[in-house]
Tab-separated table of C-alpha atoms in Angstrom:
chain	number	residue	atom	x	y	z
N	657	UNK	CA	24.651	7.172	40.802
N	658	UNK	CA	21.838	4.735	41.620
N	659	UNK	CA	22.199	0.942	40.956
N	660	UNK	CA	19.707	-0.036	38.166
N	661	UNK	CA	17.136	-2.766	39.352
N	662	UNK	CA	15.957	-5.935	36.950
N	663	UNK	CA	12.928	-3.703	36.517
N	664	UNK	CA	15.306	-0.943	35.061
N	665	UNK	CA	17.162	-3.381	32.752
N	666	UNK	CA	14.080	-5.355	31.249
N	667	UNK	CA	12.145	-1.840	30.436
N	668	UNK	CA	15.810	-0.447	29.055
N	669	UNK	CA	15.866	-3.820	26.643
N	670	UNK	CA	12.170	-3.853	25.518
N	671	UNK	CA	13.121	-0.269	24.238
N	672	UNK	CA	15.597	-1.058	22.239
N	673	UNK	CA	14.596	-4.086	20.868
N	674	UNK	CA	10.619	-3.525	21.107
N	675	UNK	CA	8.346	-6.424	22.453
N	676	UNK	CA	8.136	-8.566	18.742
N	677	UNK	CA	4.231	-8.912	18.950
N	678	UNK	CA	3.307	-5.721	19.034
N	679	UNK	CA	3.143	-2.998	16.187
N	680	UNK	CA	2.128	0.215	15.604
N	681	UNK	CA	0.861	1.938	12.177
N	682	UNK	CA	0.401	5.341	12.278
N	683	UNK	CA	-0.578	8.030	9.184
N	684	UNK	CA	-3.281	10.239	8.590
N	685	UNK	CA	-6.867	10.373	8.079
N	686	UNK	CA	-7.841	7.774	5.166
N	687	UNK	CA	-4.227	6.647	4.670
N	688	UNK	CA	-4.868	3.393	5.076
N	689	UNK	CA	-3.381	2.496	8.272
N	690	UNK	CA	-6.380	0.280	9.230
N	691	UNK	CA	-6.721	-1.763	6.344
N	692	UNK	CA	-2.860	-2.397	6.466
N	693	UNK	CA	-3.062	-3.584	10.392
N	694	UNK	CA	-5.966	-5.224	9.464
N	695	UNK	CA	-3.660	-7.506	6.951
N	696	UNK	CA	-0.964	-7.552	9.343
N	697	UNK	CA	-3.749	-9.043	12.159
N	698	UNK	CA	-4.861	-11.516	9.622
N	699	UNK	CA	-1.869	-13.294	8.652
N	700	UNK	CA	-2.685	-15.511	11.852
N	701	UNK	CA	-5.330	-17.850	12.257
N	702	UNK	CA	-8.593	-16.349	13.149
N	703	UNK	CA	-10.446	-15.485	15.946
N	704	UNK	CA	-9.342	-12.130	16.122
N	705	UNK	CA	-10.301	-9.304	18.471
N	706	UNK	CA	-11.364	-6.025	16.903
N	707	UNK	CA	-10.778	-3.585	19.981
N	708	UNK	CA	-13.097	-0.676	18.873
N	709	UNK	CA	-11.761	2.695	20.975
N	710	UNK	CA	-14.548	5.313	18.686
N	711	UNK	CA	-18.289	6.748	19.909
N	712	UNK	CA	-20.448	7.809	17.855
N	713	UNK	CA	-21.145	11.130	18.960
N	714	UNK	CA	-22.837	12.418	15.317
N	715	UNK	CA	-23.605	10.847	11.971
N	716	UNK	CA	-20.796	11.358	10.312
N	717	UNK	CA	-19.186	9.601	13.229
N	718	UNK	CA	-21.431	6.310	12.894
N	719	UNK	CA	-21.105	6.519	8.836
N	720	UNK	CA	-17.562	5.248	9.378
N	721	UNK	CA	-17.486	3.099	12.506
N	722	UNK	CA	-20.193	1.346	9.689
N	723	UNK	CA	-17.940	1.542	6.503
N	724	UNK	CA	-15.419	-0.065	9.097
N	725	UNK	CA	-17.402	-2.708	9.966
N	726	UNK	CA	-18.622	-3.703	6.614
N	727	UNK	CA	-14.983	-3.379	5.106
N	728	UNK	CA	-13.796	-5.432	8.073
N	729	UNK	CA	-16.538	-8.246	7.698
N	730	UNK	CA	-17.802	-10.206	10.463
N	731	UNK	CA	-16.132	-13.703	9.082
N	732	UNK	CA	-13.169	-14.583	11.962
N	733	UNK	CA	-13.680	-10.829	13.653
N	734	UNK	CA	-14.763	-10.357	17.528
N	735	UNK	CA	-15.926	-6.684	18.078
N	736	UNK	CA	-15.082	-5.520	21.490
N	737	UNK	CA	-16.098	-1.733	21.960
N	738	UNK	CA	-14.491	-0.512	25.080
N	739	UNK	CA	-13.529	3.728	24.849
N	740	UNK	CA	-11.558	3.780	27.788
N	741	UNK	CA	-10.192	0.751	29.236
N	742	UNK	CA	-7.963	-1.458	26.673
N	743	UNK	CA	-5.827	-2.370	28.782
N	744	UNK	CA	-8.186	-4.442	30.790
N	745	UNK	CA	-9.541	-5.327	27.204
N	746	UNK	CA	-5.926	-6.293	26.314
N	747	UNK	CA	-5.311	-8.342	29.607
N	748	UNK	CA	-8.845	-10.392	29.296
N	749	UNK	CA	-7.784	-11.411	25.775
N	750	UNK	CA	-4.470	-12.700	26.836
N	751	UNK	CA	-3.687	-14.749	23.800
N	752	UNK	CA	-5.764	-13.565	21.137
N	753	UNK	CA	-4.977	-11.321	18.160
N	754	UNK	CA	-5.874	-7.754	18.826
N	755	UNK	CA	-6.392	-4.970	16.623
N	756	UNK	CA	-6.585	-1.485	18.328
N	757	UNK	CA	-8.427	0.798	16.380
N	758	UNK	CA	-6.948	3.339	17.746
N	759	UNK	CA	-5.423	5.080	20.012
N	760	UNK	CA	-5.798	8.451	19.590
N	761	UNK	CA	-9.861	7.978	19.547
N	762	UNK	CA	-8.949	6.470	23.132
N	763	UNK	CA	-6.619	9.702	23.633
N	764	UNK	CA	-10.229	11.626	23.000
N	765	UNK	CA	-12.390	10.002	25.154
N	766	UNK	CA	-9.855	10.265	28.453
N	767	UNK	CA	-9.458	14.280	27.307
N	768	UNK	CA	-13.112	14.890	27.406
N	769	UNK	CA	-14.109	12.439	30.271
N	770	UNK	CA	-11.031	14.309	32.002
N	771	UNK	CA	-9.288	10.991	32.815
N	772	UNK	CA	-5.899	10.307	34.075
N	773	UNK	CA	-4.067	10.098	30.583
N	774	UNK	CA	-0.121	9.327	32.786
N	775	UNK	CA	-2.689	6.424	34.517
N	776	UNK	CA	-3.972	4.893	31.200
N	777	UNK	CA	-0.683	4.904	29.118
N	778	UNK	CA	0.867	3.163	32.080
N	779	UNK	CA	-1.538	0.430	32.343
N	780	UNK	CA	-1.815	0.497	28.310
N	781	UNK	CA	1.939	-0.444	28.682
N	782	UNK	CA	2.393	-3.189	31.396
N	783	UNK	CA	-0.788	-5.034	29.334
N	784	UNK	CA	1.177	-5.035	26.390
N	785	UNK	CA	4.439	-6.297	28.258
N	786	UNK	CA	1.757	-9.138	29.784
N	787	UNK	CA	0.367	-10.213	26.589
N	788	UNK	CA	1.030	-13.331	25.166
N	789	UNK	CA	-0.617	-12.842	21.822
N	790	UNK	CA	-0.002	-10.500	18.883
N	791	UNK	CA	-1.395	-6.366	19.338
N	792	UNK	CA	-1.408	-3.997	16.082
N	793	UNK	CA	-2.132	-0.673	17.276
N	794	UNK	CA	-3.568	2.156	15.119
N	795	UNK	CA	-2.865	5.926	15.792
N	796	UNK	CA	-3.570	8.857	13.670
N	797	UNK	CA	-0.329	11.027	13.167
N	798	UNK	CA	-1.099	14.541	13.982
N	799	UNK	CA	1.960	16.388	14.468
N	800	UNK	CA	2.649	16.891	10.677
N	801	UNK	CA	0.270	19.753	10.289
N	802	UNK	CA	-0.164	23.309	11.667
N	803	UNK	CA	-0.212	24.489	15.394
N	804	UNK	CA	-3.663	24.162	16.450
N	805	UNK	CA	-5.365	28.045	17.234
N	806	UNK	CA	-6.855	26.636	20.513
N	807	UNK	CA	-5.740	25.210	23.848
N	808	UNK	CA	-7.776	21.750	23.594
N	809	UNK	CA	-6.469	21.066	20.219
N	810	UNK	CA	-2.858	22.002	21.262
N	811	UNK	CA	-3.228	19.854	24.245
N	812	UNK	CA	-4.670	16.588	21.944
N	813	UNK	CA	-1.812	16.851	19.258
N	814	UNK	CA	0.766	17.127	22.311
N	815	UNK	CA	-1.034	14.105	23.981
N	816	UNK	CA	-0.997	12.359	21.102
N	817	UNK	CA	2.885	12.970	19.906
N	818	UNK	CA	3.793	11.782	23.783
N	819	UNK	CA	1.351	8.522	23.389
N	820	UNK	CA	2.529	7.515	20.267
N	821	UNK	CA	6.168	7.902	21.127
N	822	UNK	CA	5.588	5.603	24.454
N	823	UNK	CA	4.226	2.638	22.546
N	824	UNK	CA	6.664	3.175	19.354
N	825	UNK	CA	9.380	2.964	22.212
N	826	UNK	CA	8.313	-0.882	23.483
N	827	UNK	CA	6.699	-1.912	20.023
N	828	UNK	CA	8.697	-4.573	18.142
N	829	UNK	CA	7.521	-2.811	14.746
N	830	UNK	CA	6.577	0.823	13.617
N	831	UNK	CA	4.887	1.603	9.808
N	832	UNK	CA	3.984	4.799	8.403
N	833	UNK	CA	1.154	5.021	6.063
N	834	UNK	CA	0.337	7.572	3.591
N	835	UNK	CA	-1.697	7.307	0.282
N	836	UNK	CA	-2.242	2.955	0.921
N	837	UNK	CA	1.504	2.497	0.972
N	838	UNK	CA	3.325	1.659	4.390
N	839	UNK	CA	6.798	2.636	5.343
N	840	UNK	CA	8.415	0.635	8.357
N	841	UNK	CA	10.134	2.564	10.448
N	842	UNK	CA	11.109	0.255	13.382
């Protein structure tokens, strides 16, 4: 049996205890999980950073990156709209309250651009580690439903489960949200 290294022990004790500034709420379309990290982001003193992860690729799409925005105000808000590198985004705002909105709209665009998803988790996870101020992370849960009919979709929801396992792994705190109401997990 191999020796474990510092490296080994430090990553083994951010699992089980989870790095305290970071959460992650997770639910399903229009639970609420935004508005609830949005609170959680806002308890601390403003500037915060609103790490946008969606494109509009349709109407429908820009409808609700604008019903965000307006719910979200501009008062104490930073809007930083980066699809595929957070964790750059992440490591430039070292200190500063982040709000991910979300992951799995990041998960999307490095599927279609056909990026390195084991690459991008990885960095994802060492910014994190790095960061000295709080990160609230929002995912969409998609594993509750039906298997998906085609091989894209399959792929996404697997993706997806893996991602959000990874960062509920080193996260200090984990919610659930359904109907507006959050259950912590973590």
């Amino acid at each position: 049996m191999q020796e474990e290294g510092a490296g080994d022990i430090v990553a083994q004790t951010i699992t089980q205890t989870g790095l305290p500034d970071v959460s992650l709420v997770l639910g399903g379309a229009r639970s609420g999980k935004s508005r609830i990290a949005e609170a959680i982001i806002t308890r601390l003193p403003a500037p915060w950073v609103y790490l946008a992860t969606g494109r509009a690729f349709d109407e429908e799409m820009q409808a609700r990156i604008d019903l965000h925005r307006t719910t979200r105000g501009n008062k104490g808000w930073r809007t930083v709209e980066e699809p595929f590198d957070i964790a750059d985004v992440l490591q430039a705002e070292q200190r500063a309250p982040v709000l991910v909105d979300c992951l799995t709209l990041w998960l999307t665009n490095l599927i279609l651009e056909d990026r390195n998803i084991h690459t991008a988790t990885k960095d994802l996870l060492q910014a994190l580690q790095a960061r000295k101020g709080r990160t609230v992370l929002v995912g969409n849960e998609v594993g509750l439903g039906i298997v998906p009919d085609n091989a894209l979709a399959r792929r996404f929801r697997d993706e997806a489960g893996l991602l959000h396992q990874k960062i509920a792994a080193v996260a200090g705190e984990v919610l659930f949200v359904a109907a507006g109401l959050s259950l912590k997990m973590k």
